[in-house]
JSON list of C-alpha atoms in Angstrom, two decimals:
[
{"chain": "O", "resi": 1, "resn": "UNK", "atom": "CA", "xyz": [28.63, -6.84, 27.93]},
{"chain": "O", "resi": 2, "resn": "UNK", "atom": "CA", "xyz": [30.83, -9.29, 26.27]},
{"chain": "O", "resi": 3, "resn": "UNK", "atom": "CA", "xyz": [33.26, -8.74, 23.59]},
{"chain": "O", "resi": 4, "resn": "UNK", "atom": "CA", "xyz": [31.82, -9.47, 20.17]},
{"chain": "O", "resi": 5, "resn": "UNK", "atom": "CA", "xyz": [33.79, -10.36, 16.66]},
{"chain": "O", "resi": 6, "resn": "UNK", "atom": "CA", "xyz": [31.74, -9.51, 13.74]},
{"chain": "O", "resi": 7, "resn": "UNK", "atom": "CA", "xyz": [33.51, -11.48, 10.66]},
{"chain": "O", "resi": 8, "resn": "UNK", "atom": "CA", "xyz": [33.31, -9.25, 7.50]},
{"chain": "O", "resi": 9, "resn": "UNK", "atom": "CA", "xyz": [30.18, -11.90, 6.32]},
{"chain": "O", "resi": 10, "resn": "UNK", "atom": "CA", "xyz": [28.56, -11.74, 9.19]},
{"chain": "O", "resi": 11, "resn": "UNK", "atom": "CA", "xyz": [25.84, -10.35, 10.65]},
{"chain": "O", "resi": 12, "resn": "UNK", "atom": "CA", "xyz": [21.83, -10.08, 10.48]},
{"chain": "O", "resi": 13, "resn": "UNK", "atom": "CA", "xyz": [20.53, -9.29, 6.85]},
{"chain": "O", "resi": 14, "resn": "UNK", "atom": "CA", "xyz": [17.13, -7.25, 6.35]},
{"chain": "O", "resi": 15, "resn": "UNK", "atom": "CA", "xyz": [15.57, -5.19, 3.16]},
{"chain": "O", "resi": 16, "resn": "UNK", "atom": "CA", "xyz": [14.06, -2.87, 4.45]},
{"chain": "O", "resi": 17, "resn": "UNK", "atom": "CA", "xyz": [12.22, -1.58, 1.43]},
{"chain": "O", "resi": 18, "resn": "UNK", "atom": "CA", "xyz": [14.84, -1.75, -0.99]},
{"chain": "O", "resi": 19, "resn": "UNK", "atom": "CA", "xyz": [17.35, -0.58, 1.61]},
{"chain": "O", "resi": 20, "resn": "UNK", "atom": "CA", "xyz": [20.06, -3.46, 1.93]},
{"chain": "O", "resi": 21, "resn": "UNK", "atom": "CA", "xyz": [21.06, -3.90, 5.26]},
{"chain": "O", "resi": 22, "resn": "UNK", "atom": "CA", "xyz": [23.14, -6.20, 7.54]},
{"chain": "O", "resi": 23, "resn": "UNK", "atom": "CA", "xyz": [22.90, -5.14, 11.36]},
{"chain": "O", "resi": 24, "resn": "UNK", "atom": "CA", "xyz": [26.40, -6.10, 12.70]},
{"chain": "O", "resi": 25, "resn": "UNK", "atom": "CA", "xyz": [25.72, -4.61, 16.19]},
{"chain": "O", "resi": 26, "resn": "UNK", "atom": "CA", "xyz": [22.69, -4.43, 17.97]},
{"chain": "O", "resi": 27, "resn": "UNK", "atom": "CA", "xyz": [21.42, -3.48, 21.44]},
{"chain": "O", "resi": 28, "resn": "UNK", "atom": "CA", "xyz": [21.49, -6.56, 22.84]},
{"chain": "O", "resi": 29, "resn": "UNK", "atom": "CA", "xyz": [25.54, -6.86, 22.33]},
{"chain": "O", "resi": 30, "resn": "UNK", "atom": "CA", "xyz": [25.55, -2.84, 23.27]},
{"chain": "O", "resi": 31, "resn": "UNK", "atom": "CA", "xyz": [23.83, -3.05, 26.05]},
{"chain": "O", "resi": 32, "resn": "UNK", "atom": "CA", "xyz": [21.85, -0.26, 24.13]},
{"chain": "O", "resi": 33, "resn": "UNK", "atom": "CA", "xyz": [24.69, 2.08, 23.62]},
{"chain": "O", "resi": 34, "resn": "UNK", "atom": "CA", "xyz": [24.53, 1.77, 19.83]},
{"chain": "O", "resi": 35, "resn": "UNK", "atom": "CA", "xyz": [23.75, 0.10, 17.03]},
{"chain": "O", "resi": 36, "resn": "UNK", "atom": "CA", "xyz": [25.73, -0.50, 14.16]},
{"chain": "O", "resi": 37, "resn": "UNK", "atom": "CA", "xyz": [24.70, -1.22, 10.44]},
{"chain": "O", "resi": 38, "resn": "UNK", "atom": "CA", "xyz": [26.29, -1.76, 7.05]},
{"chain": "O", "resi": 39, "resn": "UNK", "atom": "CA", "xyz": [24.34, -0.71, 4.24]},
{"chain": "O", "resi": 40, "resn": "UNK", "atom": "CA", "xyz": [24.99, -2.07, 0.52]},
{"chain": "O", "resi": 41, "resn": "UNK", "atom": "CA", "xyz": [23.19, -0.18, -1.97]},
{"chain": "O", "resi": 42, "resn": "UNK", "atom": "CA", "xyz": [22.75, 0.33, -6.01]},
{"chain": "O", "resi": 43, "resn": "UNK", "atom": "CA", "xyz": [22.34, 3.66, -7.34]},
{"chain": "O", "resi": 44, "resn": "UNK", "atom": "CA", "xyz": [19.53, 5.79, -7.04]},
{"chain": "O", "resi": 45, "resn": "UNK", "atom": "CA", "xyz": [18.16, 3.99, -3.65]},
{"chain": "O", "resi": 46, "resn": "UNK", "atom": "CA", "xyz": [17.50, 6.50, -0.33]},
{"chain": "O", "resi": 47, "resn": "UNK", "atom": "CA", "xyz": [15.76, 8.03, 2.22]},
{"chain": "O", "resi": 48, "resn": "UNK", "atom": "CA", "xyz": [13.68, 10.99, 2.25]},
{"chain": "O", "resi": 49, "resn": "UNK", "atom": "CA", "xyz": [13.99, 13.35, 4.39]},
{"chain": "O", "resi": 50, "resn": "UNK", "atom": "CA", "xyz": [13.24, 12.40, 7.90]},
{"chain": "O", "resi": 51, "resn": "UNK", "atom": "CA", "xyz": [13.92, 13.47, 11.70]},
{"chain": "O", "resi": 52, "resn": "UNK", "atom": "CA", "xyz": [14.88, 11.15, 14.62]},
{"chain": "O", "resi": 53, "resn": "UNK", "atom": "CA", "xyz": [13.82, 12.65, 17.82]},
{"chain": "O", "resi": 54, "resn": "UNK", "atom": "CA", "xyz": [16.48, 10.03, 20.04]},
{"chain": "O", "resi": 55, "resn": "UNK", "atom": "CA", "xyz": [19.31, 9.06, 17.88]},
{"chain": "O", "resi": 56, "resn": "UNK", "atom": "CA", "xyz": [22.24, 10.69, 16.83]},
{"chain": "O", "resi": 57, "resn": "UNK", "atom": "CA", "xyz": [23.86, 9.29, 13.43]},
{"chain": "O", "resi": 58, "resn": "UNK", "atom": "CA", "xyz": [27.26, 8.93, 11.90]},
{"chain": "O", "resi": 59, "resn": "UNK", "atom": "CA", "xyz": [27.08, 7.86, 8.18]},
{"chain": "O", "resi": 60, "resn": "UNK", "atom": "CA", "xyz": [30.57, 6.51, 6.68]},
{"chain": "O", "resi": 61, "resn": "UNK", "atom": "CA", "xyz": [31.08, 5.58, 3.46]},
{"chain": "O", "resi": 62, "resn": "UNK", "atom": "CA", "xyz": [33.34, 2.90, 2.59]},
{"chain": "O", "resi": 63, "resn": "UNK", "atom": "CA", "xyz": [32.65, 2.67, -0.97]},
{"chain": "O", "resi": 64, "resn": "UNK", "atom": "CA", "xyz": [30.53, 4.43, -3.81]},
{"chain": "O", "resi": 65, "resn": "UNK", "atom": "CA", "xyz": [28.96, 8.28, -3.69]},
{"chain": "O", "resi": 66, "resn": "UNK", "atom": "CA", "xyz": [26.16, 8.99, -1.14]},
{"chain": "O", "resi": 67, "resn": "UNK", "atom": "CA", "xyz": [24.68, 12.64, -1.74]},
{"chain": "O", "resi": 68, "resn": "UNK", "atom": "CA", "xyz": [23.57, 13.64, 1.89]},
{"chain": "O", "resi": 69, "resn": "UNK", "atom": "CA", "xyz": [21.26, 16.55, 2.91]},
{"chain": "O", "resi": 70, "resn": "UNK", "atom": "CA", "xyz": [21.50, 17.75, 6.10]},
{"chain": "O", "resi": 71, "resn": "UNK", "atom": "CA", "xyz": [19.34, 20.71, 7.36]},
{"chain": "O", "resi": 72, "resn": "UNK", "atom": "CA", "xyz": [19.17, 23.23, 4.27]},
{"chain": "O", "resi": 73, "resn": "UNK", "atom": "CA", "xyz": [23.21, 21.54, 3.63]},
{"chain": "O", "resi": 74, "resn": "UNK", "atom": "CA", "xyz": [23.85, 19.02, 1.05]},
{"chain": "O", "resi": 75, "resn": "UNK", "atom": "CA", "xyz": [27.24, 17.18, -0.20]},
{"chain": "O", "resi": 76, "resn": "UNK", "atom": "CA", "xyz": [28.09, 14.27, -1.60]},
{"chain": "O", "resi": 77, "resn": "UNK", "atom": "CA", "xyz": [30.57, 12.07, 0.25]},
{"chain": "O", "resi": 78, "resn": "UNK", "atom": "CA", "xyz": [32.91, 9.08, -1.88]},
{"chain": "O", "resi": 79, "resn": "UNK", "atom": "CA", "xyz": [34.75, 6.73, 0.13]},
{"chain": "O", "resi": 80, "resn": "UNK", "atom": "CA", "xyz": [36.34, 7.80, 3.99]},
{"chain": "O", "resi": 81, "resn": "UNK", "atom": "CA", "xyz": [34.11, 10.22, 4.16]},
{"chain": "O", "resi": 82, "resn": "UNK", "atom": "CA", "xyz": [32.00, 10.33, 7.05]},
{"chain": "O", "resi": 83, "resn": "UNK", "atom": "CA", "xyz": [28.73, 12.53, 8.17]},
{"chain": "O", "resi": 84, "resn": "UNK", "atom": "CA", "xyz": [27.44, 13.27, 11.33]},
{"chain": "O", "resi": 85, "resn": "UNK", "atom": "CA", "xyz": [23.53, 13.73, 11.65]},
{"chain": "O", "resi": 86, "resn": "UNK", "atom": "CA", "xyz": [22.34, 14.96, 15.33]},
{"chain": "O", "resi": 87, "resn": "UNK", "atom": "CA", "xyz": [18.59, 14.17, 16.12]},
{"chain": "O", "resi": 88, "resn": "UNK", "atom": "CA", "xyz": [16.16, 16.23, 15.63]},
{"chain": "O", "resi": 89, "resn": "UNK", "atom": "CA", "xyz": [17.38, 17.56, 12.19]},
{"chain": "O", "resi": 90, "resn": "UNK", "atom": "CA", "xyz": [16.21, 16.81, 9.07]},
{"chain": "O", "resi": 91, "resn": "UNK", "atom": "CA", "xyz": [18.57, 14.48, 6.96]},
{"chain": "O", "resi": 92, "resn": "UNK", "atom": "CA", "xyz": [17.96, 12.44, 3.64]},
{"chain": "O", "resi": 93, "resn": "UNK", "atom": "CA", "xyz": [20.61, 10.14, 1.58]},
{"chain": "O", "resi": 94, "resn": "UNK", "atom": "CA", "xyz": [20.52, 9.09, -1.91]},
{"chain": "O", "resi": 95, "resn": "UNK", "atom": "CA", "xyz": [23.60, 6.65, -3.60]},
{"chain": "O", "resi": 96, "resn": "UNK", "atom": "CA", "xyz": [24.51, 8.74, -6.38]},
{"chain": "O", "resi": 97, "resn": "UNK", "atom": "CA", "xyz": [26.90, 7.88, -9.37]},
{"chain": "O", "resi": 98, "resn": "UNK", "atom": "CA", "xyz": [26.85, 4.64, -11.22]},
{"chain": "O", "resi": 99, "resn": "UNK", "atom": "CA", "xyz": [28.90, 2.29, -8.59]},
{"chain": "O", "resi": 100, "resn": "UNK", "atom": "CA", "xyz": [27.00, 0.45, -5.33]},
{"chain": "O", "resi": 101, "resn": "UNK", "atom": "CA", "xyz": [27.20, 2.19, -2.10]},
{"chain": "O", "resi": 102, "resn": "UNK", "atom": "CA", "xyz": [28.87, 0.61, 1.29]},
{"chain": "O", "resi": 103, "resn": "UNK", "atom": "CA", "xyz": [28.39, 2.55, 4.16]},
{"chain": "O", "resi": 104, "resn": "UNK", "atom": "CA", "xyz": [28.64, 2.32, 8.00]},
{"chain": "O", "resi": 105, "resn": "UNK", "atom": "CA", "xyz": [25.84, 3.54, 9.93]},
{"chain": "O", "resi": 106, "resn": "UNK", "atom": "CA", "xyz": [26.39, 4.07, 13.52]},
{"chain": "O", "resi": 107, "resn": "UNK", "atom": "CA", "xyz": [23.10, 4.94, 15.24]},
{"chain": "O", "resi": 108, "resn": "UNK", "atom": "CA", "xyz": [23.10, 6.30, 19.31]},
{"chain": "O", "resi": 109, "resn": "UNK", "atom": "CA", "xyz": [21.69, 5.22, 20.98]},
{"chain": "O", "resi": 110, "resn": "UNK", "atom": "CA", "xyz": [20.94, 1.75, 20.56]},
{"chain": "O", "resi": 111, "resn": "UNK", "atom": "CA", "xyz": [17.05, 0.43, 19.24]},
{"chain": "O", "resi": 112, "resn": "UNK", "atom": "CA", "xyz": [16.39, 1.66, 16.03]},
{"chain": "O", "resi": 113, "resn": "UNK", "atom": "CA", "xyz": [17.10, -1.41, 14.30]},
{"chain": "O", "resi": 114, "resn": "UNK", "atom": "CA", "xyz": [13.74, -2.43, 15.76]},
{"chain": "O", "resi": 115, "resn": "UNK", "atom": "CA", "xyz": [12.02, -0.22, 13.57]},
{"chain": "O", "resi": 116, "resn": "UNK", "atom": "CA", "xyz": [14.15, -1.50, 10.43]},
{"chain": "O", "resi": 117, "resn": "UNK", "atom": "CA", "xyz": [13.01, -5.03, 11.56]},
{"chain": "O", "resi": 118, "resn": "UNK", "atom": "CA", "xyz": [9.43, -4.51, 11.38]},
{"chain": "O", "resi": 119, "resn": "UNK", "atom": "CA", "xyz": [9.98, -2.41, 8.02]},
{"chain": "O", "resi": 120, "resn": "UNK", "atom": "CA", "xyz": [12.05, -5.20, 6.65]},
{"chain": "O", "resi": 121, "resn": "UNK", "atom": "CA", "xyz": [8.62, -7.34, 7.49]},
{"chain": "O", "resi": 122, "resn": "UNK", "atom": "CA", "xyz": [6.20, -5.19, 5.26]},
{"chain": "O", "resi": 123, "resn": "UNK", "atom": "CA", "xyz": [5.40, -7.05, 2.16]},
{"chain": "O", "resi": 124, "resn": "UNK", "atom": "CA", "xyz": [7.05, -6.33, -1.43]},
{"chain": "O", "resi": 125, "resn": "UNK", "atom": "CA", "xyz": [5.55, -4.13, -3.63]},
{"chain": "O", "resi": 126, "resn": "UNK", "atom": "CA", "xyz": [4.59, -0.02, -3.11]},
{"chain": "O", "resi": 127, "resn": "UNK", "atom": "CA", "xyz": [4.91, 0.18, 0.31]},
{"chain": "O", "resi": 128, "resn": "UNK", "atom": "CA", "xyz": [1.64, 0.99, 2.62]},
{"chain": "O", "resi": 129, "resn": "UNK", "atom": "CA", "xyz": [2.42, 4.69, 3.61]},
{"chain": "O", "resi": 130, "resn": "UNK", "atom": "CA", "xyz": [0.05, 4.80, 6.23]},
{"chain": "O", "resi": 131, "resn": "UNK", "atom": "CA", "xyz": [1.29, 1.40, 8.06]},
{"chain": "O", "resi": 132, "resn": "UNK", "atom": "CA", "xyz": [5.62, 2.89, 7.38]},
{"chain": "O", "resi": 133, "resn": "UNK", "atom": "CA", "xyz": [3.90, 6.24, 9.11]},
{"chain": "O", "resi": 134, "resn": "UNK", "atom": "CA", "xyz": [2.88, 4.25, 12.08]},
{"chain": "O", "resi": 135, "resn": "UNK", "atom": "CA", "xyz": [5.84, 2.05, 12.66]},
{"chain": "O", "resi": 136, "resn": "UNK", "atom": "CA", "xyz": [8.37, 4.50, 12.50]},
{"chain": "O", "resi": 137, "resn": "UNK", "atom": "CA", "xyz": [5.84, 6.78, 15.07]},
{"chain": "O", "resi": 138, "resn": "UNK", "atom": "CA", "xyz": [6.26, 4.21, 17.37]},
{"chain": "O", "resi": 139, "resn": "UNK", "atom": "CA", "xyz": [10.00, 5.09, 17.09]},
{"chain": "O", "resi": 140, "resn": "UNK", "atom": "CA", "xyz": [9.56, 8.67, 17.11]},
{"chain": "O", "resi": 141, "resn": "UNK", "atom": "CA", "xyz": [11.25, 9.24, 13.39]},
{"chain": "O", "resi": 142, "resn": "UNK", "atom": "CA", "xyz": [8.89, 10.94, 11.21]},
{"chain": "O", "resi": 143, "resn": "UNK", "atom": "CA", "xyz": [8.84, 12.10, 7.44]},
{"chain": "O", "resi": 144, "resn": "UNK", "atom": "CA", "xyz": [9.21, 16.17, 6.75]}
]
């Protein structure tokens, strides 16, 4: 590996159906140890409830309210608050409040922000349920 400086502008941008995302470290500068990925979001955007079977999480918000459900637990987390999501659980997010979101996501290990690539390739509009179902199969997260 070589080091890496990620300027506060930079990084790789993706939607990834409505989620607003710029991948500042990815597998290839990991050498798949993790990825990392800020996410800059209005209110009311999320993510159902879903379970990774490989990858551990740690959500940490830097600005804004994100209302987190872990398991049967939920909270709501405001800025330098952090979250941490073990695979195989079921977790959701939602921005709450009336300010944007900014949050770190750290995901372990490394290669789910192949999934969000392909996602962020889907065209606009309602998304195709059927086609989300089968790329995030291929990355063994599914919906509960």
């Amino acid at each position: 590996m070589e080091p890496k400086i990620v300027k506060n502008d930079a990084g790789h941008s993706l939607n990834v159906m409505g989620d607003n995302q710029v991948i500042k470290l990815s597998s290839s500068d990991t050498n798949g140890l993790f990825t990392l990925i800020e996410q800059n979001n209005n209110p009311g955007m999320g993510i159902p409830p879903h379970v990774h079977e490989n990858e551990d999480e740690v959500f940490h918000v830097l600005t804004g309210e994100v209302e987190m459900i872990i398991g049967e637990e939920s909270t709501t987390l405001t800025a330098g608050d952090m979250i941490f999501c073990p695979r195989r659980i079921p977790h959701s997010w939602r921005v709450v409040g009336d300010e944007k979101a900014k949050a770190m996501l750290s995901i372990f290990p490394a290669g789910l922000e192949g999934m969000f690539e392909e996602l962020s390739e889907l065209p606009a509009g309602p998304p195709d349920l059927e086609k989300v179902g089968e790329i995030c199969g291929k990355y063994q997260l599914r919906f509960v």
